[in-house]
CSV table of C-alpha atoms in Angstrom, one decimal:
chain,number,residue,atom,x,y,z
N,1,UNK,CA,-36.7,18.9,-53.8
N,2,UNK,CA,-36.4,15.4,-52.1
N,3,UNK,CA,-32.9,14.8,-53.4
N,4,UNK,CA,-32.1,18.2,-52.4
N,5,UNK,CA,-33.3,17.7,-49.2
N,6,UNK,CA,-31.5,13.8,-49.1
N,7,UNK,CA,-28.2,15.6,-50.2
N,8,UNK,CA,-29.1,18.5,-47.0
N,9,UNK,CA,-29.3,15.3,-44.8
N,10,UNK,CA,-25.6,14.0,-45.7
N,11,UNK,CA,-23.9,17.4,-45.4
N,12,UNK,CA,-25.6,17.5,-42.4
N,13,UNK,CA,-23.7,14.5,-40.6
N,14,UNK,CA,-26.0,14.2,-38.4
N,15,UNK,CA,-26.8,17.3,-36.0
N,16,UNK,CA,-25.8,15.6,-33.5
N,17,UNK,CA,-27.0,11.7,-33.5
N,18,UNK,CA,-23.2,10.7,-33.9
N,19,UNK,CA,-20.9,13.5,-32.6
N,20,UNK,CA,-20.0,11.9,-29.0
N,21,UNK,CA,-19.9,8.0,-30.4
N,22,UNK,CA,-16.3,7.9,-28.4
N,23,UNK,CA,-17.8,8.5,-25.4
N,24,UNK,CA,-19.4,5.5,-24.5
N,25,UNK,CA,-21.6,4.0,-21.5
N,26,UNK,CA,-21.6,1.1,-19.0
N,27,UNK,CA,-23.5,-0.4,-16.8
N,28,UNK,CA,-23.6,0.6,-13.1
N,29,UNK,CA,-24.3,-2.8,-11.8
N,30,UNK,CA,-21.1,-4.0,-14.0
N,31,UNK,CA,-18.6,-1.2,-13.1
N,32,UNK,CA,-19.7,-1.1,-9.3
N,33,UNK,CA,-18.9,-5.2,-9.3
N,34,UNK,CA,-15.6,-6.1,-11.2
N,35,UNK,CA,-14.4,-8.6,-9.0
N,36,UNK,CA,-17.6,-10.3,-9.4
N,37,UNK,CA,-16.7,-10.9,-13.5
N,38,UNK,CA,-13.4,-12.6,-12.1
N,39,UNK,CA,-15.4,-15.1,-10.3
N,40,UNK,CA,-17.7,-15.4,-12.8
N,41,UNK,CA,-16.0,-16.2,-15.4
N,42,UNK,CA,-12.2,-16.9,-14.6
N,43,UNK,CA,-10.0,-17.1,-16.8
N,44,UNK,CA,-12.0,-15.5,-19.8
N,45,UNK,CA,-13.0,-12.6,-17.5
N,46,UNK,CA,-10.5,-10.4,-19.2
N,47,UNK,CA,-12.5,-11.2,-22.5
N,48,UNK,CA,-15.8,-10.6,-20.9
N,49,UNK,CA,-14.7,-7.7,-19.9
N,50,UNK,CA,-13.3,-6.3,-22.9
N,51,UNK,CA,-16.6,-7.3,-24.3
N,52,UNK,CA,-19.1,-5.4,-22.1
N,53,UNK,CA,-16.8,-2.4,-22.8
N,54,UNK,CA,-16.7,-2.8,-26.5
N,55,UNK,CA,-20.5,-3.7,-27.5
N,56,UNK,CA,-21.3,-0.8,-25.3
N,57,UNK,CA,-19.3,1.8,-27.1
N,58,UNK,CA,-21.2,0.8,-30.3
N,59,UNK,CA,-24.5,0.5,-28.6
N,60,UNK,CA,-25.4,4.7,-29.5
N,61,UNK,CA,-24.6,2.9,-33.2
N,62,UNK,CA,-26.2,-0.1,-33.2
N,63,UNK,CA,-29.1,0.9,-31.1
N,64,UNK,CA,-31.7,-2.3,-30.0
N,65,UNK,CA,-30.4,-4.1,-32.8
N,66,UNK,CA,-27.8,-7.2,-33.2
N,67,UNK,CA,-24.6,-5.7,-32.8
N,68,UNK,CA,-22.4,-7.0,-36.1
N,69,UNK,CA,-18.1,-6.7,-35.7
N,70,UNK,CA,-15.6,-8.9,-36.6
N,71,UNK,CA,-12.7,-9.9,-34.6
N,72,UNK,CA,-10.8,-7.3,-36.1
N,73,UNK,CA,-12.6,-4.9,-34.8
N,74,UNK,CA,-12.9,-6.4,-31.3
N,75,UNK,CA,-9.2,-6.8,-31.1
N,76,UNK,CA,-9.1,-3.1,-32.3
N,77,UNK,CA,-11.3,-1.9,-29.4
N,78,UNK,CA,-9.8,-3.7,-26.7
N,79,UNK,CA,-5.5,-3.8,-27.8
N,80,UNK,CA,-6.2,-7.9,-27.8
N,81,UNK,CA,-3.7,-10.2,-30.3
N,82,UNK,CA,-6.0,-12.0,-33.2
N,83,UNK,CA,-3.6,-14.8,-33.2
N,84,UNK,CA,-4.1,-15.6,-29.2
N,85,UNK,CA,-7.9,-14.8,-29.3
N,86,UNK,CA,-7.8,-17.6,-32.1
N,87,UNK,CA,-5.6,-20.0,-30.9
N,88,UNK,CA,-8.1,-23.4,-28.8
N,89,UNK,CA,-9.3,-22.4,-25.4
N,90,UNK,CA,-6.5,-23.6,-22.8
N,91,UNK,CA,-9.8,-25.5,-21.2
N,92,UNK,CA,-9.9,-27.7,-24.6
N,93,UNK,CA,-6.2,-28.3,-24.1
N,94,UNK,CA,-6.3,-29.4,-20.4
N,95,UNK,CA,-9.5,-31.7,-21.4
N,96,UNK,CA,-8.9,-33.0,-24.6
N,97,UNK,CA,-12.3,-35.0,-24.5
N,98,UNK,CA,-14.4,-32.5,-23.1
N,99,UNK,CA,-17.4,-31.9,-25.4
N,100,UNK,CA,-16.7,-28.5,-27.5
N,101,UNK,CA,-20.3,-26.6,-27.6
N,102,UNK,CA,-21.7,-26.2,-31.3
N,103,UNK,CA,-24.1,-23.6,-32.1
N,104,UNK,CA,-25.3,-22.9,-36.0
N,105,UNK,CA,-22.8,-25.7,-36.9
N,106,UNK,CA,-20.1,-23.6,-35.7
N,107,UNK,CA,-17.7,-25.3,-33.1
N,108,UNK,CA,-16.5,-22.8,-30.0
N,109,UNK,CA,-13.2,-24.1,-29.4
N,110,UNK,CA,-11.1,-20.7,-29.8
N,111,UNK,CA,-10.2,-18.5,-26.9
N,112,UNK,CA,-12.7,-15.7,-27.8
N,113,UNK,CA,-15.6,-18.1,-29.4
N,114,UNK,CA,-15.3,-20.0,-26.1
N,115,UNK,CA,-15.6,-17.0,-24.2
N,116,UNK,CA,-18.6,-15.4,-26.1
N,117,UNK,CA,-20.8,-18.8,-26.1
N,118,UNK,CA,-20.2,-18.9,-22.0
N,119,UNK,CA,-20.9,-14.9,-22.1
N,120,UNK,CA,-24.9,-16.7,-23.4
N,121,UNK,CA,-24.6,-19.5,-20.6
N,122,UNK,CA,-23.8,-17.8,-18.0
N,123,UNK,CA,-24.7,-14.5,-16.3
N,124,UNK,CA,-22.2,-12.4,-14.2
N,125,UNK,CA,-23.0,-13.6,-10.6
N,126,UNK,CA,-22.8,-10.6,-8.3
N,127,UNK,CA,-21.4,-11.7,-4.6
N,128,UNK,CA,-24.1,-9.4,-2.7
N,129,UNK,CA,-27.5,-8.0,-4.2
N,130,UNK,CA,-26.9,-5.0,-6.2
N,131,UNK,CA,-29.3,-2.2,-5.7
N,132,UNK,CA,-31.1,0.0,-8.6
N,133,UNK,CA,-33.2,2.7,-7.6
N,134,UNK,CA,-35.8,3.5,-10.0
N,135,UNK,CA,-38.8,6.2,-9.8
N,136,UNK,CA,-41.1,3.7,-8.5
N,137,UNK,CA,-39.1,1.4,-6.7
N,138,UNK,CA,-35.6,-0.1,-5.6
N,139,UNK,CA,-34.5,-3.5,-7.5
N,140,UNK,CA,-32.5,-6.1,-6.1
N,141,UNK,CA,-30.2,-7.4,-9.1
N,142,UNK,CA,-28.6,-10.6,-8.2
N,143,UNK,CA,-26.9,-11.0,-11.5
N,144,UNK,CA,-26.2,-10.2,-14.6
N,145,UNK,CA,-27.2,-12.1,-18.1
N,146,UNK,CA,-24.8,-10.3,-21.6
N,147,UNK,CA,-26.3,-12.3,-24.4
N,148,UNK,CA,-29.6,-13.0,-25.5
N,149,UNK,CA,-28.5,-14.3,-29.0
N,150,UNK,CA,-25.8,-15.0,-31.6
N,151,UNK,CA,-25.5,-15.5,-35.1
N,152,UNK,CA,-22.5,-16.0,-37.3
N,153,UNK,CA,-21.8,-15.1,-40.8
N,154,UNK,CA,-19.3,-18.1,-41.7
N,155,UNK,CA,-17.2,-18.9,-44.7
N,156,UNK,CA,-18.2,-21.9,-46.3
N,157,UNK,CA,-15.1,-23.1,-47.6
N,158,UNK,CA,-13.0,-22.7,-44.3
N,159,UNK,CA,-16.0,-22.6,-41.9
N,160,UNK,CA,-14.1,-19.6,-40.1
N,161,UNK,CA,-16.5,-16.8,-39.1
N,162,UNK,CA,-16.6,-13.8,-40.7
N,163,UNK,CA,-19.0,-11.5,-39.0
N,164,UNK,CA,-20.3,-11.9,-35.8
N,165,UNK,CA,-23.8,-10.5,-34.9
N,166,UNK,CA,-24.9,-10.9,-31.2
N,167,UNK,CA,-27.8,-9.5,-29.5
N,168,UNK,CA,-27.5,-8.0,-25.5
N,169,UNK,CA,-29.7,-9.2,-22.8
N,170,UNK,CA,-32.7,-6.8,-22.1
N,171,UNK,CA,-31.0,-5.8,-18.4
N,172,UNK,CA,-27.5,-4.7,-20.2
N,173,UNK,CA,-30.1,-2.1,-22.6
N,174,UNK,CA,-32.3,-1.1,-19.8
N,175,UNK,CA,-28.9,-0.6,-18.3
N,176,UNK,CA,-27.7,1.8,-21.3
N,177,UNK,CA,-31.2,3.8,-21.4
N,178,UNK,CA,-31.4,4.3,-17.4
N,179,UNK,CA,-28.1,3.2,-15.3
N,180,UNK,CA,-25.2,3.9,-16.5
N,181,UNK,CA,-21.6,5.8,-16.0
N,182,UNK,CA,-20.3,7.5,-18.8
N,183,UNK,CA,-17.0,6.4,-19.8
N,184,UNK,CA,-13.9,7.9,-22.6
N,185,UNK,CA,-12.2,4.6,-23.4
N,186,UNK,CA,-10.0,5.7,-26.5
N,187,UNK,CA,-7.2,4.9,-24.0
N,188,UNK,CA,-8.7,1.6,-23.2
N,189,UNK,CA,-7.1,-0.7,-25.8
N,190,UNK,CA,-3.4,1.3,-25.4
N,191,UNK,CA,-3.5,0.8,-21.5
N,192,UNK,CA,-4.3,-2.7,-21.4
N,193,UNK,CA,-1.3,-4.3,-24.0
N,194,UNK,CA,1.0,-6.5,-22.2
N,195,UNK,CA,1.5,-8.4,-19.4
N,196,UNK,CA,-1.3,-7.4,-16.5
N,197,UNK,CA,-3.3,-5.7,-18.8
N,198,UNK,CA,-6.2,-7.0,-17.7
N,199,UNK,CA,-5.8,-5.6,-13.9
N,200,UNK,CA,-4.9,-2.1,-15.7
N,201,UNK,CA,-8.1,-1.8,-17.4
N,202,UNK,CA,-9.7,-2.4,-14.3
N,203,UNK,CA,-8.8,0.1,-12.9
N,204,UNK,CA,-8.9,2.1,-15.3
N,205,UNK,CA,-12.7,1.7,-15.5
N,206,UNK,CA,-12.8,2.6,-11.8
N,207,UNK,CA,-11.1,5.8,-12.8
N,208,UNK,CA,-13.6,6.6,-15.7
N,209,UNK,CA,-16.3,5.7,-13.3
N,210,UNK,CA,-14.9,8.3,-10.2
N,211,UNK,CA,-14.6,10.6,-12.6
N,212,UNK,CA,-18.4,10.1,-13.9
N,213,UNK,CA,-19.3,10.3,-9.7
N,214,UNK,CA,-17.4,13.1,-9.2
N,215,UNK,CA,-18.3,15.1,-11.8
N,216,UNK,CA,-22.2,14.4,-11.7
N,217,UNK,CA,-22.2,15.5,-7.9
N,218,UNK,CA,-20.3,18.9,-8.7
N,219,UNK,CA,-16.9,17.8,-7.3
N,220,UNK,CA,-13.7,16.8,-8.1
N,221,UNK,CA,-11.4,14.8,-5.5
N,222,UNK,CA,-11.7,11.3,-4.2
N,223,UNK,CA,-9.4,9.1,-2.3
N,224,UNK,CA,-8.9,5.3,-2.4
N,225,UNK,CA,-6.7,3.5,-0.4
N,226,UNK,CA,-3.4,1.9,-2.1
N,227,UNK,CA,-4.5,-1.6,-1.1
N,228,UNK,CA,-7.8,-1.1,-2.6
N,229,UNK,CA,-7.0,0.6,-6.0
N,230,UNK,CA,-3.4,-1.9,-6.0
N,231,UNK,CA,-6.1,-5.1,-5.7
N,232,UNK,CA,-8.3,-4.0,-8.5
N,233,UNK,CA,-5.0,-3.5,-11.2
N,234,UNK,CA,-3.9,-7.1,-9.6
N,235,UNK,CA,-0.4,-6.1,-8.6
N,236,UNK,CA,1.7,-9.4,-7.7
N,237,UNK,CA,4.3,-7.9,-5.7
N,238,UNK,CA,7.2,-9.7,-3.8
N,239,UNK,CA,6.7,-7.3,-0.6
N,240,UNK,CA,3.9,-5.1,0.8
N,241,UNK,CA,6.4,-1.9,0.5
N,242,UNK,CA,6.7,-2.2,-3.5
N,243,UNK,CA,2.6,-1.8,-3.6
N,244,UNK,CA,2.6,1.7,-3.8
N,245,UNK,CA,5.8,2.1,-6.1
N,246,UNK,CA,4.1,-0.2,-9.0
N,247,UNK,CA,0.9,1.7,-8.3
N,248,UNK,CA,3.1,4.9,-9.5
N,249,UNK,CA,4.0,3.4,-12.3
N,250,UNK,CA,0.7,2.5,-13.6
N,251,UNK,CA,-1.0,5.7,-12.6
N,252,UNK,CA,1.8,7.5,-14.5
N,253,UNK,CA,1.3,5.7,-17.2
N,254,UNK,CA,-2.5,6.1,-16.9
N,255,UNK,CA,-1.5,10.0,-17.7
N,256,UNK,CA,0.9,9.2,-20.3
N,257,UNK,CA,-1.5,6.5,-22.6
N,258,UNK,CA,-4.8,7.1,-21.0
N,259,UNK,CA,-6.3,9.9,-22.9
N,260,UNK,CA,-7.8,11.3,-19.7
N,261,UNK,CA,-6.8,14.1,-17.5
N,262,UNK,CA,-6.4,13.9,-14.0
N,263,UNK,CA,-3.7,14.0,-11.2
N,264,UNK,CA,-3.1,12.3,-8.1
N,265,UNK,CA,-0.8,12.1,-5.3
N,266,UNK,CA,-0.3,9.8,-2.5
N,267,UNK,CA,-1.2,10.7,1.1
N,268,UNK,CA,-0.8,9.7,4.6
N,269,UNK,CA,-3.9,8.2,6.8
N,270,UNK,CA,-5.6,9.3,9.7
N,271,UNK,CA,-3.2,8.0,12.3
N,272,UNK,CA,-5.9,8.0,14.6
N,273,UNK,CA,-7.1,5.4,12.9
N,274,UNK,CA,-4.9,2.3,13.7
N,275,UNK,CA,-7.0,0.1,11.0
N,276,UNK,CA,-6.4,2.2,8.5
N,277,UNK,CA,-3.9,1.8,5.4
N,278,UNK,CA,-0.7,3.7,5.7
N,279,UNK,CA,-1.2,4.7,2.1
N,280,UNK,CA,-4.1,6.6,-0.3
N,281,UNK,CA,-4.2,8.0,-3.2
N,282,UNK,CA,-5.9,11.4,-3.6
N,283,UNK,CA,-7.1,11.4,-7.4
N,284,UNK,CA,-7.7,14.9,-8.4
N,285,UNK,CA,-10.3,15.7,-12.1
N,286,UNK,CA,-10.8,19.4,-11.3
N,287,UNK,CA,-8.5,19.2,-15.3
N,288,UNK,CA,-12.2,17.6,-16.8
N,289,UNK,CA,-14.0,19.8,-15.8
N,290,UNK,CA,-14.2,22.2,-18.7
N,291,UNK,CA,-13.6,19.9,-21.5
N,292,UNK,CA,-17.2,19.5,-23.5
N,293,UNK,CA,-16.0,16.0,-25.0
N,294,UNK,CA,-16.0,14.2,-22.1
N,295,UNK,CA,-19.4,15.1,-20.9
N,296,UNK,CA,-22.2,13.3,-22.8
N,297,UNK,CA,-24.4,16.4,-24.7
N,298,UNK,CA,-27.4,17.7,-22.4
N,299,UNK,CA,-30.2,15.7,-24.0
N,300,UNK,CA,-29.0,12.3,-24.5
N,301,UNK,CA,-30.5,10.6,-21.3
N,302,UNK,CA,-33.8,12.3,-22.3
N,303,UNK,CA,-33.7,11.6,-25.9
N,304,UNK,CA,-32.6,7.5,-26.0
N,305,UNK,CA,-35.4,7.4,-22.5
N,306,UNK,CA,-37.9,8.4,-24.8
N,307,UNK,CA,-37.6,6.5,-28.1
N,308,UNK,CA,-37.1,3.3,-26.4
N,309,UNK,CA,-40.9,4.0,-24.2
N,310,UNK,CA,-42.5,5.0,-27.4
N,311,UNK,CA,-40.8,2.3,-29.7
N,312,UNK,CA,-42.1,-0.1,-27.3
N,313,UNK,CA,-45.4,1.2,-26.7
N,314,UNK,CA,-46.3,1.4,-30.3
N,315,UNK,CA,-45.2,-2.3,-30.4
N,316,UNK,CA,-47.1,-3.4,-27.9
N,317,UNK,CA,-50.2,-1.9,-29.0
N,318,UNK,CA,-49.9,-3.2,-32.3
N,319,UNK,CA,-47.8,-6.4,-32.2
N,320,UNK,CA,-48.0,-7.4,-29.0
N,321,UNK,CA,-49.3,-11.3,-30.1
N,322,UNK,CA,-47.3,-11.6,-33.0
N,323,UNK,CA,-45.1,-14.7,-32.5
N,324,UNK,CA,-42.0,-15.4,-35.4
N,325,UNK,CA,-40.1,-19.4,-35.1
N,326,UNK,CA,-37.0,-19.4,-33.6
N,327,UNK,CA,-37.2,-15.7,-32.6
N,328,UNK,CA,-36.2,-14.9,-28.7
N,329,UNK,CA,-37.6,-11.2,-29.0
N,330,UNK,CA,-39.9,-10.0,-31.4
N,331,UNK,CA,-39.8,-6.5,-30.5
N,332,UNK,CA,-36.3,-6.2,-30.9
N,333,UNK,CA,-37.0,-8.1,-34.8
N,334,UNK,CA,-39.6,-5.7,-35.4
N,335,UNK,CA,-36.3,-2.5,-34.1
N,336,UNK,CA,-34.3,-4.3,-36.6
N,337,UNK,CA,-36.4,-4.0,-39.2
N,338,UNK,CA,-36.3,-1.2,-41.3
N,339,UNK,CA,-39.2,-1.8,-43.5
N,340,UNK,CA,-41.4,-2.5,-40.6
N,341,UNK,CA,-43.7,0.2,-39.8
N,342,UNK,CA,-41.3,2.6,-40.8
N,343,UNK,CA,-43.3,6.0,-41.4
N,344,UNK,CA,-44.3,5.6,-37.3
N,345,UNK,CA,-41.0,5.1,-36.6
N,346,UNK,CA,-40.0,8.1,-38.1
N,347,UNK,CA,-42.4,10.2,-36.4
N,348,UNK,CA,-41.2,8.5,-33.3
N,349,UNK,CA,-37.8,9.5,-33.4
N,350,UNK,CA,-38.4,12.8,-35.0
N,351,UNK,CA,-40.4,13.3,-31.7
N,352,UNK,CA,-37.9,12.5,-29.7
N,353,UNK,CA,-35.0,13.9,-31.2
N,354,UNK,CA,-37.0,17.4,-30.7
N,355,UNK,CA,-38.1,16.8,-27.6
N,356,UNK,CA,-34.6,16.2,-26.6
N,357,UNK,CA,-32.1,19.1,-28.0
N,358,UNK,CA,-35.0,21.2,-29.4
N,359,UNK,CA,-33.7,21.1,-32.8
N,360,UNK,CA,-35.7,19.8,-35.7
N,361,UNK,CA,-34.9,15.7,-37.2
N,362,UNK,CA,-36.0,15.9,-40.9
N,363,UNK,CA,-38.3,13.0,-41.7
N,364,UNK,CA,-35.5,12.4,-44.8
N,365,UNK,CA,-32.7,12.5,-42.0
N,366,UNK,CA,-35.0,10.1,-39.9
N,367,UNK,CA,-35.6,7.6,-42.7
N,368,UNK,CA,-32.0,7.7,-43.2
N,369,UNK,CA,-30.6,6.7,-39.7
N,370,UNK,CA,-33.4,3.8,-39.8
N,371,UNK,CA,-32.0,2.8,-42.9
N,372,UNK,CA,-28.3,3.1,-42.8
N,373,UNK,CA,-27.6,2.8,-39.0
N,374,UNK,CA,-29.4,4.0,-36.1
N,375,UNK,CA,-31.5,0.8,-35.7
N,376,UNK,CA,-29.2,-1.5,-37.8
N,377,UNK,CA,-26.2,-1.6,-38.6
């Protein structure tokens, strides 16, 4: 009867634990304050980007746990060349004796290892106070920490890294479970290959994230003026007039490579307003509206809101003092591991699961989702 029921919980393909993993989520307090990665992290802010948008599409995978990818699969995710994300961070070129940080006996000199150890330095610095209402209270953030942790799977022999596995600040998961837009990004990598990619993908987060607004208030249409939406896709043009034509372009190719509807025209401003720009851009996503795959599934705030308040208040009432060497967060060790207190765990996200979609988690299907992937990876 067990295998039966084991075999049941394979066909199954999970009811629906795994069916919208392309739609992904982001942090409010990171999409509402772009710029703010720029001046965080210059010239690696393209990477850092790329980053928050990539470990947050696997997050619904790799749920509380250390995040494991390779570089292939980064450079997959966000249309990035290997052979540039490997090549020595132009910083170690311009300072030959500048001290190149070591962490596990692994030397960040590369362009992306560079970036990732600075991405557990330093936080994303936001230029004004960011605020988060919550049901008790409003929260000033003033920045933004990424990573908690990282820890490399290295070949020996060459001493280049195979596997990275990094664990994500507690603000950026509170920020998946309770403040987030959701976001399509299977355009993401196409839109941002060559030259200015990185200002295209900035915008096109601020269309993903209009389109989340719009959407969750019951609307459809939004306007932005041309300077505005031109600054975020970091258009170098030669004259103000060629703005707007090189904002074309990139919207149209937006609709061509972005794998999201919408439409959008250019209008006129008030003229009674002399301060105004000339030029905005109406963006119209009354063509989302009825497509079910770029809505998350009714359920999905509810059911990941739950397991992570009755994960952690199982752990605190039974682990609470439990200290482990060289461990930055025990409760996410004790997530990670499957063997630990696993029959609760199960009942946990059984609970959940029900409570959510109001269809019934097997505890077989449970055991199997802490084992193979929900919590690790």
């Amino acid at each position: 009867m067990e295998e039966k029921e084991i075999a049941q919980a394979n066909v199954s393909s999970d009811i629906s634990l795994k069916n919208d993993f392309f739609l992904s989520r982001i942090d409010r307090s990171v999409a509402d304050n772009l710029h703010d990665i720029r001046k965080s992290f210059g010239e690696d802010a393209g990477i850092v980007k790329d980053f928050i948008v990539f470990i947050s599409k696997n997050l619904k995978k790799d749920l509380f746990g250390y995040t494991k990818f390779t570089l292939k699969d980064f450079c997959k995710e966000s249309g990035r060349n290997r052979q540039d994300l490997a090549r020595k961070h132009p910083y170690f070129i311009a300072n030959p004796k500048a001290v190149v940080p070591e962490y596990f006996g692994h030397e960040f000199v590369s362009v992306f290892d560079y970036a990732l150890f600075n991405m557990l330095q330093k936080n994303i610095i936001f230029a004004k106070s960011y605020a988060v209402n919550t049901k008790n209270e409003v929260i000033q953030l003033k920045n933004f920490p990424i990573l908690k942790d990282i820890k490399l799977n290295l070949n020996r022999q060459s001493n280049t890294i195979k596997i990275y596995e990094i664990r994500i600040s507690d603000e950026w998961l509170d920020g998946f479970i309770s403040r987030y837009y959701t976001i399509e990004t299977n355009g993401y990598p196409k839109i941002g290959k060559g030259r200015g990619g990185d200002g295209r993908k900035s915008l096109y987060l601020i269309l993903q994230r209009t389109r989340h607004q719009l959407l969750s208030q019951k609307e459809t249409t939004a306007r932005f003026s041309v300077d505005y939406l031109a600054d975020l896709a970091e258009l170098e043009v030669e004259q103000n007039r060629f703005r707007k034509k090189s904002l074309k372009r990139i919207l149209d190719f937006f609709q061509e490579k972005g794998d999201f509807p919408f439409s959008y025209r250019f209008v006129k401003g008030d003229p009674s307003k002399p301060y105004q720009e000339e030029y905005w851009v109406e963006l119209d996503f009354s063509s989302s509206v009825n497509i079910p795959s770029l809505t998350e599934r009714r359920g999905d705030h509810l059911f990941f809101n739950s397991l992570i308040i009755e994960l952690r208040s199982i752990f605190n009432s039974k682990h609470s003092k439990v200290a482990i060497k060289d461990e930055t967060d025990v409760f996410q060790r004790w997530l990670t591991n499957a063997d630990a207190d696993t029959d609760i765990k199960i009942d946990i996200l059984v609970s959940a699961y029900y409570k959510a979609y109001n269809q019934q988690l097997t505890k077989i299907q449970a055991k199997q989702y802490i084992r193979d992937g929900f919590f690790s990876r």
